[in-house]
């Protein structure tokens, strides 16, 4: 009722604007639903056109909407699985894919598969049955922490050693860190409406954490170099801020945020500082050893209180494992879950999952100890060398520009034609790259697959030919260009979100 009364007292639109302006505004507002419907129809058609790429096996292999009455012979099942795997291997084995497969050598895959098979029944939830799983996880956490400055952290404050847990991937590592800051602030500072300040380029997993855990994520525009704007982030801090975020490097543009000044700011404000090193945690320490200009980003910086680093990316473990690290066990405990009154007994879980695949933790351990420091140094040398060829090739191509100052995740935009049209042409040439927007761009994340002999040079040659093709035919239809183009220009974000949800629906259709 109070709302109705306020509505009655509120001046009408026409009383606040001139009659002519008010009439134009009212007409525009009446047209919005019709415009939205037209956009939804166009976008739905685009998503439907992607169905063949989502369901390439339709009609060629059996599909099961329900359990078969009789089970199929195992050899038949294996034959079918091998056929699909062989079809998909061809898409990444030659190194024409950005990220996704980070090692990919046949002998490494075979080794990971052997480790997994040996530990396929292991579950860290039942640590009494599989103590090997907890051994693997403890050592993976310790080795990762050692790479990321735990010794320096201990020298700075021996009461807060770097600790952590194994998670299912970078997203879960970020979710857990944000939950820990939320719960720490609630208990220690009485904050009930927490916020986290992050650059616009920070991974979208921070948005997911904010949505899941009731955190206000304050996204702050980055500078012209695509790095976090420290002064702007400082201005966004208030009494309910629980943490700052920086990336090493960012997913979109591969640049390293100014972690040291951000961490110093966080330390003086008494709040957390998370470095998202999911991409860089297993590259930057070795790049530094190789002499590349790597700014301080890890626990060597006193104000960094948590980090995420993905073992299943450049740690070369099987998908999916990641590590979340904290400066001190007290902060880590805020990510834990315990239940003391459940009829099923005392229950506790360090991460979001209860049961977890111990085989993946074993594979992460096996990857790290088999690679060793020398193996990671060699891999990093090859990746950064290949990235240099690609970066220089892009910079030397008329009409293209490299964004920021990347080491191995190289983003580029186009000067006078659609970079998304270029993305489509490169896709037709067998390259699987990542489309970006805000600004419109494309990136390639260089992996050991991309670093194979001749692949970087082949990428540059194909890219230059693709630029010529786009200039000759800039308005070709189909592909991802219209999808990204609409996503970048449609003002009704709900329309874009709705179509993404429809796309996800399609993924689960039989």
Short mmCIF file of C-alpha atoms in Angstrom, two decimals:
data_model
loop_
_atom_site.label_atom_id
_atom_site.label_comp_id
_atom_site.label_asym_id
_atom_site.label_seq_id
_atom_site.Cartn_x
_atom_site.Cartn_y
_atom_site.Cartn_z
CA UNK A 1 0.00 0.00 0.00
CA UNK A 2 2.84 2.36 0.82
CA UNK A 3 4.26 1.72 -2.63
CA UNK A 4 0.90 2.64 -4.22
CA UNK A 5 0.74 5.85 -2.22
CA UNK A 6 4.26 6.82 -3.27
CA UNK A 7 3.36 6.09 -6.88
CA UNK A 8 0.42 8.46 -6.64
CA UNK A 9 2.63 11.24 -5.29
CA UNK A 10 5.40 10.67 -7.87
CA UNK A 11 5.30 13.19 -10.76
CA UNK A 12 4.27 11.63 -14.05
CA UNK A 13 6.66 11.46 -16.97
CA UNK A 14 4.67 14.05 -18.88
CA UNK A 15 4.80 16.53 -15.99
CA UNK A 16 8.59 16.34 -15.83
CA UNK A 17 9.22 16.72 -19.59
CA UNK A 18 7.89 18.98 -22.26
CA UNK A 19 4.81 17.51 -24.01
CA UNK A 20 6.72 16.89 -27.25
CA UNK A 21 9.69 15.18 -25.57
CA UNK A 22 7.39 13.17 -23.30
CA UNK A 23 5.40 11.93 -26.28
CA UNK A 24 8.58 10.80 -28.07
CA UNK A 25 9.78 8.98 -24.94
CA UNK A 26 6.43 7.26 -24.44
CA UNK A 27 6.40 6.12 -28.08
CA UNK A 28 9.92 4.72 -27.71
CA UNK A 29 9.01 2.88 -24.52
CA UNK A 30 5.97 1.32 -26.21
CA UNK A 31 8.16 0.06 -29.05
CA UNK A 32 10.73 -1.68 -26.81
CA UNK A 33 8.81 -4.97 -26.32
CA UNK A 34 8.33 -5.34 -30.09
CA UNK A 35 12.02 -4.61 -30.72
CA UNK A 36 13.00 -7.15 -28.08
CA UNK A 37 10.78 -9.81 -29.71
CA UNK A 38 12.35 -9.19 -33.11
CA UNK A 39 15.85 -9.44 -31.63
CA UNK A 40 14.96 -12.63 -29.79
CA UNK A 41 13.68 -14.16 -33.02
CA UNK A 42 16.86 -13.23 -34.91
CA UNK A 43 19.11 -14.47 -32.14
CA UNK A 44 17.13 -17.71 -31.80
CA UNK A 45 17.66 -18.36 -35.49
CA UNK A 46 21.40 -17.83 -35.04
CA UNK A 47 21.55 -20.25 -32.13
CA UNK A 48 19.53 -22.84 -34.06
CA UNK A 49 22.01 -22.52 -36.92
CA UNK A 50 24.72 -23.69 -34.49
CA UNK A 51 22.91 -26.97 -33.80
CA UNK A 52 25.02 -28.99 -36.29
CA UNK A 53 28.21 -27.96 -34.47
CA UNK A 54 26.68 -28.96 -31.11
CA UNK A 55 25.27 -32.25 -32.40
CA UNK A 56 27.71 -33.41 -35.10
CA UNK A 57 26.98 -37.09 -34.36
CA UNK A 58 23.23 -36.83 -34.93
CA UNK A 59 22.16 -39.72 -37.15
CA UNK A 60 25.63 -41.29 -37.31
CA UNK A 61 25.77 -42.95 -33.88
CA UNK A 62 22.99 -44.24 -31.62
CA UNK A 63 21.35 -41.75 -29.23
CA UNK A 64 19.81 -42.81 -25.93
CA UNK A 65 16.92 -40.88 -24.41
CA UNK A 66 16.31 -43.84 -22.08
CA UNK A 67 18.24 -46.86 -20.89
CA UNK A 68 18.52 -49.59 -23.52
CA UNK A 69 16.54 -52.69 -22.59
CA UNK A 70 19.66 -54.81 -22.95
CA UNK A 71 23.18 -53.58 -22.35
CA UNK A 72 25.46 -53.37 -25.38
CA UNK A 73 28.66 -55.42 -25.65
CA UNK A 74 31.61 -53.55 -24.24
CA UNK A 75 33.68 -53.91 -27.39
CA UNK A 76 30.92 -52.19 -29.39
CA UNK A 77 30.77 -49.37 -26.85
CA UNK A 78 34.55 -48.95 -27.01
CA UNK A 79 34.54 -48.90 -30.80
CA UNK A 80 31.98 -46.10 -30.75
CA UNK A 81 33.93 -44.13 -28.16
CA UNK A 82 37.16 -44.51 -30.14
CA UNK A 83 35.49 -43.28 -33.32
CA UNK A 84 34.26 -40.10 -31.63
CA UNK A 85 37.58 -39.52 -29.87
CA UNK A 86 39.54 -39.88 -33.11
CA UNK A 87 37.20 -37.42 -34.83
CA UNK A 88 37.73 -34.86 -32.06
CA UNK A 89 41.49 -35.38 -31.65
CA UNK A 90 42.02 -34.08 -35.15
CA UNK A 91 40.70 -30.67 -34.08
CA UNK A 92 43.46 -30.01 -31.54
CA UNK A 93 46.40 -32.35 -32.23
CA UNK A 94 47.83 -30.13 -34.95
CA UNK A 95 47.96 -27.15 -32.59
CA UNK A 96 45.32 -24.98 -34.25
CA UNK A 97 43.39 -24.41 -31.01
CA UNK A 98 43.69 -21.55 -28.53
CA UNK A 99 44.13 -23.02 -25.03
CA UNK A 100 41.87 -26.04 -24.30
CA UNK A 101 44.63 -28.71 -24.63
CA UNK A 102 47.80 -27.53 -22.94
CA UNK A 103 50.18 -30.46 -23.42
CA UNK A 104 48.60 -33.05 -25.71
CA UNK A 105 51.63 -35.20 -26.54
CA UNK A 106 50.59 -38.83 -27.00
CA UNK A 107 53.03 -40.20 -24.40
CA UNK A 108 51.88 -37.64 -21.81
CA UNK A 109 48.22 -38.46 -22.40
CA UNK A 110 48.98 -42.17 -22.10
CA UNK A 111 50.80 -41.55 -18.81
CA UNK A 112 47.87 -39.50 -17.43
CA UNK A 113 45.45 -42.25 -18.48
CA UNK A 114 47.51 -44.92 -16.75
CA UNK A 115 47.64 -42.90 -13.53
CA UNK A 116 43.90 -42.28 -13.68
CA UNK A 117 43.07 -45.94 -14.32
CA UNK A 118 45.19 -47.02 -11.36
CA UNK A 119 43.33 -44.63 -9.05
CA UNK A 120 39.87 -44.65 -10.64
CA UNK A 121 38.11 -45.77 -7.45
CA UNK A 122 39.86 -43.35 -5.09
CA UNK A 123 37.73 -40.76 -3.27
CA UNK A 124 39.38 -38.21 -0.94
CA UNK A 125 36.12 -38.00 1.05
CA UNK A 126 36.98 -41.48 2.35
CA UNK A 127 40.54 -40.66 3.34
CA UNK A 128 40.69 -43.70 5.60
CA UNK A 129 40.29 -45.94 2.54
CA UNK A 130 42.50 -43.92 0.20
CA UNK A 131 45.22 -42.19 2.23
CA UNK A 132 47.24 -41.96 -0.99
CA UNK A 133 44.71 -39.39 -2.27
CA UNK A 134 45.32 -37.07 0.67
CA UNK A 135 49.08 -37.55 0.26
CA UNK A 136 48.84 -36.50 -3.38
CA UNK A 137 46.71 -33.47 -2.62
CA UNK A 138 48.88 -32.24 0.24
CA UNK A 139 52.00 -32.50 -1.89
CA UNK A 140 50.40 -30.85 -4.94
CA UNK A 141 49.34 -27.92 -2.75
CA UNK A 142 52.80 -27.67 -1.19
CA UNK A 143 54.65 -27.84 -4.52
CA UNK A 144 52.36 -25.20 -6.03
CA UNK A 145 52.75 -22.94 -3.01
CA UNK A 146 56.53 -23.30 -3.28
CA UNK A 147 56.43 -22.12 -6.90
CA UNK A 148 54.34 -19.13 -5.87
CA UNK A 149 56.43 -17.67 -3.08
CA UNK A 150 55.59 -19.64 0.06
CA UNK A 151 59.19 -19.47 1.32
CA UNK A 152 59.21 -15.68 1.08
CA UNK A 153 55.82 -15.54 2.77
CA UNK A 154 57.08 -17.65 5.66
CA UNK A 155 60.08 -15.36 6.08
CA UNK A 156 57.75 -12.37 6.21
CA UNK A 157 55.36 -13.97 8.73
CA UNK A 158 56.05 -17.49 9.97
CA UNK A 159 52.66 -17.59 11.71
CA UNK A 160 50.83 -17.48 8.37
CA UNK A 161 52.32 -20.15 6.08
CA UNK A 162 50.81 -20.55 2.62
CA UNK A 163 48.21 -23.34 2.65
CA UNK A 164 45.49 -24.46 0.26
CA UNK A 165 43.30 -27.17 -1.22
CA UNK A 166 42.80 -28.98 -4.51
CA UNK A 167 39.62 -27.99 -6.38
CA UNK A 168 37.84 -29.04 -9.56
CA UNK A 169 39.05 -26.07 -11.62
CA UNK A 170 39.75 -22.36 -11.63
CA UNK A 171 36.10 -21.44 -11.20
CA UNK A 172 35.79 -23.44 -8.00
CA UNK A 173 39.08 -22.01 -6.71
CA UNK A 174 37.71 -18.50 -7.22
CA UNK A 175 34.32 -19.38 -5.73
CA UNK A 176 35.95 -20.76 -2.60
CA UNK A 177 38.24 -17.78 -2.13
CA UNK A 178 35.32 -15.36 -2.41
CA UNK A 179 33.26 -17.44 0.02
CA UNK A 180 36.17 -17.39 2.46
CA UNK A 181 36.41 -13.59 2.32
CA UNK A 182 32.64 -13.23 2.72
CA UNK A 183 32.53 -15.47 5.79
CA UNK A 184 35.70 -13.98 7.28
CA UNK A 185 34.28 -10.47 6.98
CA UNK A 186 30.95 -11.54 8.44
CA UNK A 187 32.55 -13.10 11.51
CA UNK A 188 35.48 -10.75 12.07
CA UNK A 189 34.01 -7.44 10.97
CA UNK A 190 30.27 -7.93 11.12
CA UNK A 191 29.83 -7.19 7.39
CA UNK A 192 26.49 -8.47 6.11
CA UNK A 193 26.51 -6.80 2.67
CA UNK A 194 30.03 -7.52 1.40
CA UNK A 195 31.50 -6.22 -1.83
CA UNK A 196 34.57 -7.15 -3.85
CA UNK A 197 36.36 -4.67 -6.15
CA UNK A 198 37.72 -6.13 -9.40
CA UNK A 199 38.77 -4.89 -12.85
CA UNK A 200 36.36 -5.45 -15.73
CA UNK A 201 38.89 -7.93 -17.14
CA UNK A 202 38.86 -10.24 -14.09
CA UNK A 203 37.50 -13.69 -14.89
CA UNK A 204 33.73 -14.10 -15.10
CA UNK A 205 33.98 -16.69 -12.30
CA UNK A 206 34.02 -13.72 -9.92
CA UNK A 207 30.54 -12.80 -11.21
CA UNK A 208 29.43 -16.36 -10.57
CA UNK A 209 30.83 -16.20 -7.02
CA UNK A 210 29.04 -12.89 -6.44
CA UNK A 211 25.74 -14.36 -7.65
CA UNK A 212 26.09 -17.58 -5.65
CA UNK A 213 27.26 -16.01 -2.40
CA UNK A 214 25.40 -12.69 -2.28
CA UNK A 215 28.44 -10.49 -2.88
CA UNK A 216 28.31 -7.11 -4.63
CA UNK A 217 30.99 -7.29 -7.34
CA UNK A 218 32.18 -3.83 -8.31
CA UNK A 219 33.68 -3.99 -11.79
CA UNK A 220 36.10 -1.12 -12.45
CA UNK A 221 37.22 -0.04 -15.94
CA UNK A 222 40.84 -0.80 -16.82
CA UNK A 223 43.38 1.61 -18.24
CA UNK A 224 44.42 2.03 -21.86
CA UNK A 225 47.00 -0.73 -21.31
CA UNK A 226 44.17 -3.10 -20.27
CA UNK A 227 45.62 -3.39 -16.76
CA UNK A 228 43.72 -2.68 -13.53
CA UNK A 229 43.40 1.01 -12.62
CA UNK A 230 44.65 1.12 -9.03
CA UNK A 231 43.37 4.62 -8.28
CA UNK A 232 39.91 3.86 -9.64
CA UNK A 233 39.75 0.64 -7.65
CA UNK A 234 40.82 2.48 -4.50
CA UNK A 235 37.98 4.95 -5.01
CA UNK A 236 35.50 2.07 -5.10
CA UNK A 237 36.52 0.70 -1.69
CA UNK A 238 34.21 1.35 1.24
CA UNK A 239 33.55 -0.04 4.70
CA UNK A 240 31.89 -3.18 3.27
CA UNK A 241 34.72 -4.10 0.88
CA UNK A 242 36.17 -7.49 1.77
CA UNK A 243 38.72 -8.04 -1.03
CA UNK A 244 40.40 -6.72 -4.16
CA UNK A 245 41.12 -8.81 -7.26
CA UNK A 246 43.93 -8.80 -9.81
CA UNK A 247 44.91 -11.23 -12.56
CA UNK A 248 48.27 -12.68 -13.58
CA UNK A 249 47.52 -12.63 -16.44
CA UNK A 250 44.01 -11.65 -17.49
CA UNK A 251 42.11 -14.13 -19.63
CA UNK A 252 41.03 -11.67 -22.36
CA UNK A 253 44.26 -9.80 -23.10
CA UNK A 254 47.00 -11.75 -21.35
CA UNK A 255 48.36 -8.77 -19.40
CA UNK A 256 49.42 -8.82 -15.77
CA UNK A 257 47.57 -6.46 -13.46
CA UNK A 258 49.62 -4.22 -11.09
CA UNK A 259 49.44 -6.76 -8.27
CA UNK A 260 51.99 -5.12 -5.99
CA UNK A 261 50.25 -1.72 -5.64
CA UNK A 262 46.85 -3.43 -5.38
CA UNK A 263 48.15 -5.72 -2.64
CA UNK A 264 49.75 -2.79 -0.81
CA UNK A 265 46.41 -0.98 -0.96
CA UNK A 266 44.57 -4.04 0.37
CA UNK A 267 47.07 -4.51 3.19
CA UNK A 268 46.75 -0.92 4.37
CA UNK A 269 42.95 -1.14 4.21
CA UNK A 270 42.90 -4.44 6.12
CA UNK A 271 41.13 -6.38 3.38
CA UNK A 272 41.93 -9.42 1.25
CA UNK A 273 43.81 -9.46 -2.05
CA UNK A 274 43.27 -12.33 -4.49
CA UNK A 275 45.63 -12.92 -7.40
CA UNK A 276 43.94 -15.01 -10.06
CA UNK A 277 46.86 -16.91 -11.58
CA UNK A 278 44.77 -19.70 -13.09
CA UNK A 279 46.46 -19.05 -16.44
CA UNK A 280 49.83 -17.90 -15.18
CA UNK A 281 50.57 -19.86 -12.03
CA UNK A 282 52.55 -22.54 -13.88
CA UNK A 283 54.13 -20.20 -16.44
CA UNK A 284 55.16 -16.94 -14.78
CA UNK A 285 57.55 -18.42 -12.16
CA UNK A 286 59.48 -20.15 -14.94
CA UNK A 287 59.27 -17.15 -17.27
CA UNK A 288 60.93 -15.13 -14.51
CA UNK A 289 63.73 -17.71 -14.24
CA UNK A 290 64.17 -17.52 -18.02
CA UNK A 291 64.72 -13.76 -17.78
CA UNK A 292 61.35 -12.46 -18.98
CA UNK A 293 60.07 -9.26 -17.32
CA UNK A 294 57.61 -10.70 -14.82
CA UNK A 295 56.37 -8.22 -12.19
CA UNK A 296 55.76 -9.36 -8.62
CA UNK A 297 52.39 -11.14 -8.44
CA UNK A 298 52.46 -13.95 -5.87
CA UNK A 299 53.01 -14.50 -2.13
CA UNK A 300 56.33 -12.71 -2.35
CA UNK A 301 54.11 -9.62 -2.23
CA UNK A 302 53.10 -9.18 1.43
CA UNK A 303 49.54 -8.01 0.73
CA UNK A 304 48.54 -10.99 -1.45
CA UNK A 305 46.33 -13.15 0.78
CA UNK A 306 45.01 -15.74 -1.68
CA UNK A 307 45.71 -17.12 -5.14
CA UNK A 308 44.26 -19.51 -7.69
CA UNK A 309 46.42 -21.56 -10.08
CA UNK A 310 45.25 -24.27 -12.46
CA UNK A 311 47.14 -27.55 -12.49
CA UNK A 312 44.96 -28.67 -15.42
CA UNK A 313 46.20 -25.86 -17.66
CA UNK A 314 49.94 -25.24 -17.80
CA UNK A 315 50.50 -27.66 -14.92
CA UNK A 316 49.71 -30.30 -17.59
CA UNK A 317 47.48 -32.40 -15.33
CA UNK A 318 44.29 -34.07 -16.52
CA UNK A 319 41.09 -31.99 -16.50
CA UNK A 320 39.94 -30.85 -13.98
CA UNK A 321 42.03 -29.76 -11.04
CA UNK A 322 43.11 -26.40 -9.71
CA UNK A 323 44.67 -25.08 -6.52
CA UNK A 324 43.39 -22.33 -4.23
CA UNK A 325 46.01 -20.98 -1.83
CA UNK A 326 45.74 -18.79 1.28
CA UNK A 327 48.16 -16.88 3.44
CA UNK A 328 47.52 -18.75 6.66
CA UNK A 329 45.28 -21.61 7.80
CA UNK A 330 42.82 -19.32 9.57
CA UNK A 331 41.66 -17.80 6.28
CA UNK A 332 41.47 -21.22 4.60
CA UNK A 333 39.10 -22.48 7.31
CA UNK A 334 36.43 -20.04 6.12
CA UNK A 335 36.08 -22.07 2.91
CA UNK A 336 35.48 -25.31 4.81
CA UNK A 337 32.08 -26.86 5.50
CA UNK A 338 31.32 -28.77 8.71
CA UNK A 339 28.10 -30.29 10.10
CA UNK A 340 27.96 -31.57 13.68
CA UNK A 341 24.22 -32.33 14.15
CA UNK A 342 23.36 -34.44 11.09
CA UNK A 343 21.87 -37.89 11.87
CA UNK A 344 24.25 -39.33 9.29
CA UNK A 345 27.18 -38.52 11.55
CA UNK A 346 29.86 -35.85 11.70
CA UNK A 347 30.46 -34.45 8.22
CA UNK A 348 33.10 -32.15 6.82
CA UNK A 349 34.23 -31.15 3.35
CA UNK A 350 37.09 -28.80 2.44
CA UNK A 351 35.65 -27.81 -0.97
CA UNK A 352 32.26 -27.52 -2.67
CA UNK A 353 32.07 -31.21 -3.57
CA UNK A 354 31.64 -34.09 -1.18
CA UNK A 355 32.88 -37.11 -3.10
CA UNK A 356 35.69 -36.19 -5.45
CA UNK A 357 37.70 -38.12 -8.06
CA UNK A 358 40.93 -39.02 -6.32
CA UNK A 359 42.28 -40.15 -9.68
CA UNK A 360 42.45 -36.51 -10.81
CA UNK A 361 44.49 -35.56 -7.75
CA UNK A 362 46.80 -38.49 -8.47
CA UNK A 363 47.16 -37.31 -12.07
CA UNK A 364 48.00 -33.76 -10.93
CA UNK A 365 50.66 -35.12 -8.60
CA UNK A 366 52.07 -37.41 -11.29
CA UNK A 367 52.18 -34.59 -13.85
CA UNK A 368 54.09 -32.28 -11.51
CA UNK A 369 56.64 -34.78 -10.24
CA UNK A 370 57.25 -36.21 -13.72
CA UNK A 371 57.71 -32.75 -15.27
CA UNK A 372 59.91 -31.32 -12.52
CA UNK A 373 61.31 -27.81 -12.61
CA UNK A 374 63.42 -28.53 -15.67
CA UNK A 375 60.42 -29.82 -17.59
CA UNK A 376 58.34 -26.73 -16.80
CA UNK A 377 61.25 -24.46 -17.74
CA UNK A 378 61.59 -26.15 -21.12
CA UNK A 379 57.84 -26.03 -21.77
CA UNK A 380 57.70 -22.34 -20.84
CA UNK A 381 60.68 -21.56 -23.08
CA UNK A 382 58.95 -23.18 -26.04
CA UNK A 383 55.61 -21.48 -25.38
CA UNK A 384 57.04 -18.00 -24.96
CA UNK A 385 59.21 -18.42 -28.05
CA UNK A 386 56.20 -19.41 -30.13
CA UNK A 387 54.15 -16.55 -28.69
CA UNK A 388 56.86 -14.08 -29.71
CA UNK A 389 56.60 -15.25 -33.34
CA UNK A 390 52.79 -14.88 -33.25
CA UNK A 391 52.80 -11.52 -31.52
CA UNK A 392 55.35 -10.04 -33.89
CA UNK A 393 53.48 -11.51 -36.86
CA UNK A 394 50.22 -9.88 -35.74
CA UNK A 395 51.90 -6.54 -35.03
CA UNK A 396 53.47 -6.63 -38.51
CA UNK A 397 50.17 -7.28 -40.29
CA UNK A 398 48.57 -4.08 -41.67
CA UNK A 399 45.12 -3.51 -40.19
CA UNK A 400 45.74 -5.49 -36.99
CA UNK A 401 46.94 -4.33 -33.58
CA UNK A 402 48.07 -6.26 -30.51
CA UNK A 403 46.18 -5.27 -27.37
CA UNK A 404 48.27 -4.53 -24.29
CA UNK A 405 51.65 -6.11 -23.61
CA UNK A 406 51.05 -9.90 -23.48
CA UNK A 407 53.55 -12.72 -23.06
CA UNK A 408 51.67 -15.76 -24.40
CA UNK A 409 47.93 -14.94 -24.43
CA UNK A 410 47.91 -12.61 -27.44
CA UNK A 411 44.79 -10.54 -28.13
CA UNK A 412 44.38 -8.45 -31.26
CA UNK A 413 41.84 -6.12 -32.82
CA UNK A 414 41.20 -4.86 -36.34
CA UNK A 415 41.49 -1.25 -37.52
CA UNK A 416 39.02 -0.97 -40.37
CA UNK A 417 37.14 -4.28 -40.71
CA UNK A 418 35.25 -6.72 -38.49
CA UNK A 419 37.59 -8.77 -36.34
CA UNK A 420 34.71 -11.25 -35.93
CA UNK A 421 34.58 -11.73 -39.68
CA UNK A 422 38.31 -12.46 -39.46
CA UNK A 423 37.54 -14.97 -36.69
CA UNK A 424 35.13 -16.77 -39.03
CA UNK A 425 37.65 -16.92 -41.87
CA UNK A 426 40.31 -18.31 -39.52
CA UNK A 427 37.77 -20.89 -38.29
CA UNK A 428 37.19 -21.97 -41.88
CA UNK A 429 40.95 -22.41 -42.17
CA UNK A 430 40.94 -24.80 -39.22
CA UNK A 431 41.84 -22.41 -36.37
CA UNK A 432 39.81 -22.39 -33.16
CA UNK A 433 40.33 -18.98 -31.54
CA UNK A 434 38.57 -17.05 -28.78
CA UNK A 435 36.27 -14.14 -29.62
CA UNK A 436 36.30 -11.24 -27.15
CA UNK A 437 34.29 -8.08 -26.81
CA UNK A 438 34.52 -4.73 -24.99
CA UNK A 439 36.60 -4.05 -27.05
CA UNK A 440 35.94 -6.28 -30.05
CA UNK A 441 38.93 -8.58 -30.40
CA UNK A 442 40.22 -12.13 -30.80
CA UNK A 443 42.92 -13.91 -28.84
CA UNK A 444 45.09 -16.99 -29.10
CA UNK A 445 46.40 -18.66 -25.96
CA UNK A 446 49.68 -20.32 -26.91
CA UNK A 447 50.15 -23.87 -25.59
CA UNK A 448 52.64 -26.65 -26.24
CA UNK A 449 50.36 -27.74 -29.09
CA UNK A 450 50.66 -24.30 -30.69
CA UNK A 451 54.41 -24.29 -30.01
CA UNK A 452 55.01 -27.28 -32.31
CA UNK A 453 57.44 -26.70 -35.18
CA UNK A 454 55.92 -24.61 -37.93
CA UNK A 455 52.59 -23.92 -36.21
CA UNK A 456 53.29 -20.30 -35.14
CA UNK A 457 54.54 -19.45 -38.62
CA UNK A 458 51.51 -21.19 -40.13
CA UNK A 459 49.20 -19.14 -37.92
CA UNK A 460 50.76 -15.87 -39.08
CA UNK A 461 50.57 -16.90 -42.73
CA UNK A 462 46.92 -17.95 -42.44
CA UNK A 463 46.08 -14.78 -40.54
CA UNK A 464 47.56 -12.54 -43.22
CA UNK A 465 45.72 -14.43 -45.95
CA UNK A 466 42.52 -14.15 -43.90
CA UNK A 467 42.92 -10.37 -43.64
CA UNK A 468 43.15 -10.17 -47.43
CA UNK A 469 40.02 -12.33 -47.75
CA UNK A 470 38.03 -10.22 -45.27
CA UNK A 471 39.00 -6.99 -47.00
CA UNK A 472 37.82 -8.49 -50.31
CA UNK A 473 34.54 -9.82 -48.85
CA UNK A 474 33.79 -7.93 -45.60
CA UNK A 475 30.07 -8.71 -45.35
CA UNK A 476 29.83 -12.46 -45.83
CA UNK A 477 26.97 -14.03 -43.88
CA UNK A 478 26.94 -16.81 -41.33
CA UNK A 479 29.44 -17.89 -38.71
CA UNK A 480 30.05 -16.15 -35.40
CA UNK A 481 30.44 -12.62 -36.77
CA UNK A 482 26.73 -11.74 -36.60
CA UNK A 483 26.37 -13.38 -33.18
CA UNK A 484 29.24 -11.41 -31.67
CA UNK A 485 28.15 -8.33 -33.56
CA UNK A 486 24.69 -8.44 -32.03
CA UNK A 487 26.06 -9.23 -28.58
CA UNK A 488 28.23 -6.12 -28.80
CA UNK A 489 25.48 -3.79 -29.97
CA UNK A 490 22.13 -5.00 -28.59
CA UNK A 491 21.09 -2.69 -25.72
CA UNK A 492 18.71 -5.26 -24.20
CA UNK A 493 21.11 -7.50 -22.27
CA UNK A 494 18.23 -9.73 -21.17
CA UNK A 495 17.77 -10.74 -24.81
CA UNK A 496 21.41 -11.83 -25.05
CA UNK A 497 21.21 -13.68 -21.73
CA UNK A 498 18.01 -15.43 -22.78
CA UNK A 499 19.60 -16.72 -25.95
CA UNK A 500 22.67 -17.96 -24.10
CA UNK A 501 20.30 -19.88 -21.84
CA UNK A 502 18.59 -21.34 -24.93
CA UNK A 503 21.98 -22.39 -26.25
CA UNK A 504 22.71 -24.19 -22.97
CA UNK A 505 19.31 -25.89 -23.18
CA UNK A 506 20.32 -27.22 -26.58
CA UNK A 507 23.49 -28.76 -25.11
CA UNK A 508 21.35 -31.12 -23.03
CA UNK A 509 18.97 -32.20 -25.76
CA UNK A 510 19.26 -35.82 -26.97
#
